[in-house]
mmCIF file of C-alpha atoms in Angstrom:
data_model
loop_
_atom_site.group_PDB
_atom_site.id
_atom_site.type_symbol
_atom_site.label_atom_id
_atom_site.label_comp_id
_atom_site.label_asym_id
_atom_site.label_seq_id
_atom_site.Cartn_x
_atom_site.Cartn_y
_atom_site.Cartn_z
ATOM 1 C CA MET A 795 -8.851 1.850 -12.832
ATOM 2 C CA GLU A 796 -5.698 3.910 -12.715
ATOM 3 C CA THR A 797 -2.818 1.797 -11.445
ATOM 4 C CA GLY A 798 0.769 2.381 -10.519
ATOM 5 C CA SER A 799 2.274 -0.067 -12.917
ATOM 6 C CA MET A 800 0.452 -1.045 -16.021
ATOM 7 C CA GLU A 801 -0.788 -4.583 -16.274
ATOM 8 C CA THR A 802 1.783 -6.674 -18.012
ATOM 9 C CA THR A 803 1.314 -9.905 -19.794
ATOM 10 C CA GLY A 804 4.128 -12.251 -20.485
ATOM 11 C CA ASN A 805 4.988 -14.269 -23.516
ATOM 12 C CA SER A 806 4.261 -17.544 -21.769
ATOM 13 C CA ALA A 807 1.025 -18.721 -20.202
ATOM 14 C CA THR A 808 2.733 -19.228 -16.819
ATOM 15 C CA GLU A 809 3.789 -15.605 -16.325
ATOM 16 C CA PRO A 810 1.340 -13.776 -14.038
ATOM 17 C CA VAL A 811 -0.628 -10.645 -14.953
ATOM 18 C CA TRP A 812 0.415 -8.022 -12.405
ATOM 19 C CA ASN A 813 -1.897 -5.231 -11.189
ATOM 20 C CA GLY A 814 -0.557 -2.096 -9.528
ATOM 21 C CA LEU A 815 -2.303 -0.040 -6.872
ATOM 22 C CA PRO A 816 -4.475 3.013 -7.626
ATOM 23 C CA ARG A 817 -2.818 6.437 -7.615
ATOM 24 C CA GLY A 818 -5.240 7.536 -4.883
ATOM 25 C CA LEU A 819 -3.186 5.582 -2.329
ATOM 26 C CA LEU A 820 -0.088 7.598 -3.226
ATOM 27 C CA ARG A 821 -2.049 10.877 -3.037
ATOM 28 C CA MET A 822 -3.427 9.937 0.392
ATOM 29 C CA ARG A 823 -0.036 8.978 1.819
ATOM 30 C CA ARG A 824 1.653 12.089 0.448
ATOM 31 C CA LEU A 825 -1.065 14.342 1.842
ATOM 32 C CA LEU A 826 -0.651 12.750 5.280
ATOM 33 C CA LEU A 827 3.113 13.249 5.009
ATOM 34 C CA VAL A 828 2.693 16.951 4.159
ATOM 35 C CA VAL A 829 0.148 17.528 6.932
ATOM 36 C CA TRP A 830 2.159 15.856 9.699
ATOM 37 C CA LEU A 831 5.608 17.126 8.717
ATOM 38 C CA GLY A 832 4.192 20.571 7.897
ATOM 39 C CA LEU A 833 2.705 20.797 11.388
ATOM 40 C CA LEU A 834 5.941 19.531 12.912
ATOM 41 C CA THR A 835 7.934 22.159 11.016
ATOM 42 C CA ILE A 836 5.681 24.966 12.264
ATOM 43 C CA VAL A 837 5.663 23.771 15.883
ATOM 44 C CA VAL A 838 9.428 23.174 16.026
ATOM 45 C CA GLY A 839 10.092 26.543 14.362
ATOM 46 C CA LEU A 840 7.843 28.430 16.783
ATOM 47 C CA VAL A 841 9.185 26.678 19.880
ATOM 48 C CA LEU A 842 12.837 27.140 18.885
ATOM 49 C CA GLU A 843 12.318 30.759 17.856
ATOM 50 C CA THR A 844 10.534 31.525 21.126
ATOM 51 C CA PHE A 845 13.004 29.833 23.473
ATOM 52 C CA ALA A 846 16.325 29.794 21.593
ATOM 53 C CA GLY A 847 16.212 32.533 19.016
ATOM 54 C CA LEU A 848 15.881 32.913 15.289
ATOM 55 C CA VAL A 849 19.150 31.150 14.413
ATOM 56 C CA TRP A 850 18.072 27.970 16.214
ATOM 57 C CA ALA A 851 14.659 28.156 14.573
ATOM 58 C CA SER A 852 16.356 27.320 11.278
ATOM 59 C CA PHE A 853 16.550 23.723 12.562
ATOM 60 C CA ALA A 854 12.836 23.570 11.828
ATOM 61 C CA LEU A 855 13.861 23.129 8.206
ATOM 62 C CA LEU A 856 14.993 19.557 9.007
ATOM 63 C CA PRO A 857 11.403 18.206 8.889
ATOM 64 C CA LEU A 858 11.073 19.896 5.478
ATOM 65 C CA ALA A 859 14.107 17.978 4.249
ATOM 66 C CA LEU A 860 12.511 14.820 5.622
ATOM 67 C CA LEU A 861 9.342 15.731 3.735
ATOM 68 C CA VAL A 862 11.224 15.953 0.417
ATOM 69 C CA TRP A 863 12.928 12.610 1.054
ATOM 70 C CA GLY A 864 9.669 11.005 2.229
ATOM 71 C CA TRP A 865 7.812 12.268 -0.855
ATOM 72 C CA ARG A 866 10.213 10.373 -3.102
ATOM 73 C CA MET A 867 10.268 7.249 -0.928
ATOM 74 C CA LEU A 868 6.472 7.067 -0.844
ATOM 75 C CA GLY A 869 6.446 7.163 -4.648
ATOM 76 C CA ARG A 870 8.977 4.354 -4.896
ATOM 77 C CA ASN A 871 7.123 2.266 -2.305
ATOM 78 C CA TRP A 872 3.793 2.776 -4.099
ATOM 79 C CA GLN A 873 5.314 1.651 -7.399
ATOM 80 C CA SER A 874 6.704 -1.503 -5.779
ATOM 81 C CA TRP A 875 3.257 -2.834 -4.724
ATOM 82 C CA ARG A 876 1.525 -5.202 -7.113
ATOM 83 C CA TYR A 877 -0.625 -8.311 -7.048
ATOM 84 C CA ALA A 878 -1.513 -11.093 -9.468
ATOM 85 C CA GLU A 879 -4.254 -13.701 -9.478
ATOM 86 C CA ARG A 880 -3.097 -17.072 -10.760
ATOM 87 C CA ALA A 881 -4.959 -20.361 -11.166
ATOM 88 C CA ASP A 882 -4.048 -21.742 -7.712
ATOM 89 C CA ASP A 883 -2.792 -18.778 -5.703
ATOM 90 C CA LEU A 884 -2.547 -15.030 -5.243
ATOM 91 C CA LEU A 885 0.825 -13.291 -5.530
ATOM 92 C CA ILE A 886 1.569 -10.063 -3.658
ATOM 93 C CA SER A 887 4.853 -8.293 -4.311
ATOM 94 C CA LYS A 888 6.186 -5.222 -2.501
ATOM 95 C CA GLY A 889 9.341 -3.542 -1.340
ATOM 96 C CA VAL A 890 12.050 -1.296 -2.730
ATOM 97 C CA LEU A 891 15.268 -2.322 -0.985
ATOM 98 C CA TRP A 892 13.995 -5.629 0.363
ATOM 99 C CA ARG A 893 11.633 -7.194 -2.168
ATOM 100 C CA GLU A 894 8.984 -9.397 -0.605
ATOM 101 C CA GLU A 895 6.806 -11.701 -2.660
ATOM 102 C CA THR A 896 4.013 -13.504 -0.847
ATOM 103 C CA VAL A 897 2.254 -16.487 -2.384
ATOM 104 C CA VAL A 898 -1.133 -17.238 -0.825
ATOM 105 C CA PRO A 899 -2.687 -20.524 -2.016
ATOM 106 C CA TYR A 900 -6.460 -20.178 -2.403
ATOM 107 C CA GLY A 901 -7.069 -23.384 -0.454
ATOM 108 C CA ARG A 902 -5.240 -21.989 2.612
ATOM 109 C CA MET A 903 -7.356 -18.831 2.873
ATOM 110 C CA GLN A 904 -9.653 -18.825 5.882
ATOM 111 C CA LEU A 905 -10.970 -15.271 5.809
ATOM 112 C CA VAL A 906 -10.862 -12.388 3.339
ATOM 113 C CA GLU A 907 -11.787 -8.956 4.712
ATOM 114 C CA VAL A 908 -12.314 -5.589 3.069
ATOM 115 C CA THR A 909 -11.542 -2.701 5.411
ATOM 116 C CA SER A 910 -11.641 1.050 4.976
ATOM 117 C CA GLY A 911 -10.823 3.564 7.697
ATOM 118 C CA PRO A 912 -12.067 7.152 7.688
ATOM 119 C CA VAL A 913 -9.081 8.538 5.776
ATOM 120 C CA GLU A 914 -9.217 5.712 3.225
ATOM 121 C CA ARG A 915 -12.960 6.256 2.751
ATOM 122 C CA HIS A 916 -12.363 9.972 2.170
ATOM 123 C CA PHE A 917 -9.986 9.083 -0.651
ATOM 124 C CA GLY A 918 -12.268 6.342 -2.008
ATOM 125 C CA LEU A 919 -9.935 3.485 -1.039
ATOM 126 C CA ALA A 920 -10.239 0.105 0.682
ATOM 127 C CA SER A 921 -7.818 -2.638 1.722
ATOM 128 C CA VAL A 922 -8.089 -6.397 1.351
ATOM 129 C CA GLN A 923 -6.799 -8.441 4.294
ATOM 130 C CA LEU A 924 -6.183 -12.161 3.764
ATOM 131 C CA HIS A 925 -6.091 -14.508 6.757
ATOM 132 C CA THR A 926 -4.640 -17.956 6.220
ATOM 133 C CA ALA A 927 -4.117 -21.127 8.243
ATOM 134 C CA ALA A 928 -0.593 -19.936 9.103
ATOM 135 C CA ALA A 929 -0.488 -16.478 10.681
ATOM 136 C CA ALA A 930 2.925 -15.831 9.123
ATOM 137 C CA THR A 931 1.436 -15.878 5.634
ATOM 138 C CA ASP A 932 -1.385 -13.404 6.267
ATOM 139 C CA ALA A 933 -1.264 -10.797 3.530
ATOM 140 C CA ARG A 934 -2.727 -7.376 2.813
ATOM 141 C CA ILE A 935 -3.329 -5.340 -0.333
ATOM 142 C CA PRO A 936 -3.798 -1.661 0.611
ATOM 143 C CA GLY A 937 -5.392 1.232 -1.235
ATOM 144 C CA LEU A 938 -7.645 -0.511 -3.742
ATOM 145 C CA ASP A 939 -10.723 0.956 -5.346
ATOM 146 C CA PRO A 940 -13.657 -0.279 -3.164
ATOM 147 C CA ASP A 941 -15.311 -2.025 -6.120
ATOM 148 C CA GLU A 942 -12.062 -3.830 -6.957
ATOM 149 C CA ALA A 943 -11.574 -4.748 -3.288
ATOM 150 C CA GLU A 944 -15.061 -6.262 -3.101
ATOM 151 C CA ARG A 945 -14.572 -8.088 -6.412
ATOM 152 C CA LEU A 946 -11.268 -9.479 -5.205
ATOM 153 C CA ARG A 947 -12.779 -10.513 -1.849
ATOM 154 C CA ASP A 948 -15.661 -12.318 -3.557
ATOM 155 C CA ARG A 949 -13.368 -14.043 -6.074
ATOM 156 C CA LEU A 950 -10.825 -15.099 -3.443
ATOM 157 C CA THR A 951 -13.569 -16.374 -1.144
ATOM 158 C CA GLU A 952 -15.120 -18.370 -3.994
ATOM 159 C CA LEU A 953 -11.778 -19.839 -5.047
ATOM 160 C CA GLY A 954 -10.824 -20.537 -1.421
ATOM 161 C CA GLU A 955 -14.052 -22.452 -0.802
ATOM 162 C CA ALA A 956 -13.627 -24.443 -4.008
ATOM 163 C CA ARG A 957 -9.989 -25.361 -3.207
ATOM 164 C CA SER A 958 -10.611 -26.184 0.468
ATOM 165 C CA ALA A 959 -13.568 -28.454 -0.436
ATOM 166 C CA GLY A 960 -11.067 -30.798 -2.087
ATOM 167 C CA LEU A 961 -8.930 -31.121 1.068
#
């Protein structure tokens, strides 16, 4: 599986093994960005040129500038996502400016879902949604390979059942 950041192993046994997200998620998000901002550029350019003149139509280049900025930001966001399976919990880390690391104990998981909308299916992607006893700690891992998403769902469900049986 092609991932954003290579799996890393630490020197100590307590350091988690991080997995990045597949590159397909980045391709999908960038394609959506190009489609929507490309359409916006064309519509704004045509409307301004028709009603205000050619000089005003140059303002249609603003969505193109947003596209260039968004392209870079999507890449940075994609690189920031990672997850790690540990003995007692699942770690999910994301964020560029504001880093967010979520720790989901296996024993607190109530439901693990694999979802895939039409666009995700087209790109061969699926998301794993984790529901826990506390709604504030629900977590999601987007853009996984469907086989990896199903493997993760099955493993998390198995570990969740084993940990909750002891409660």
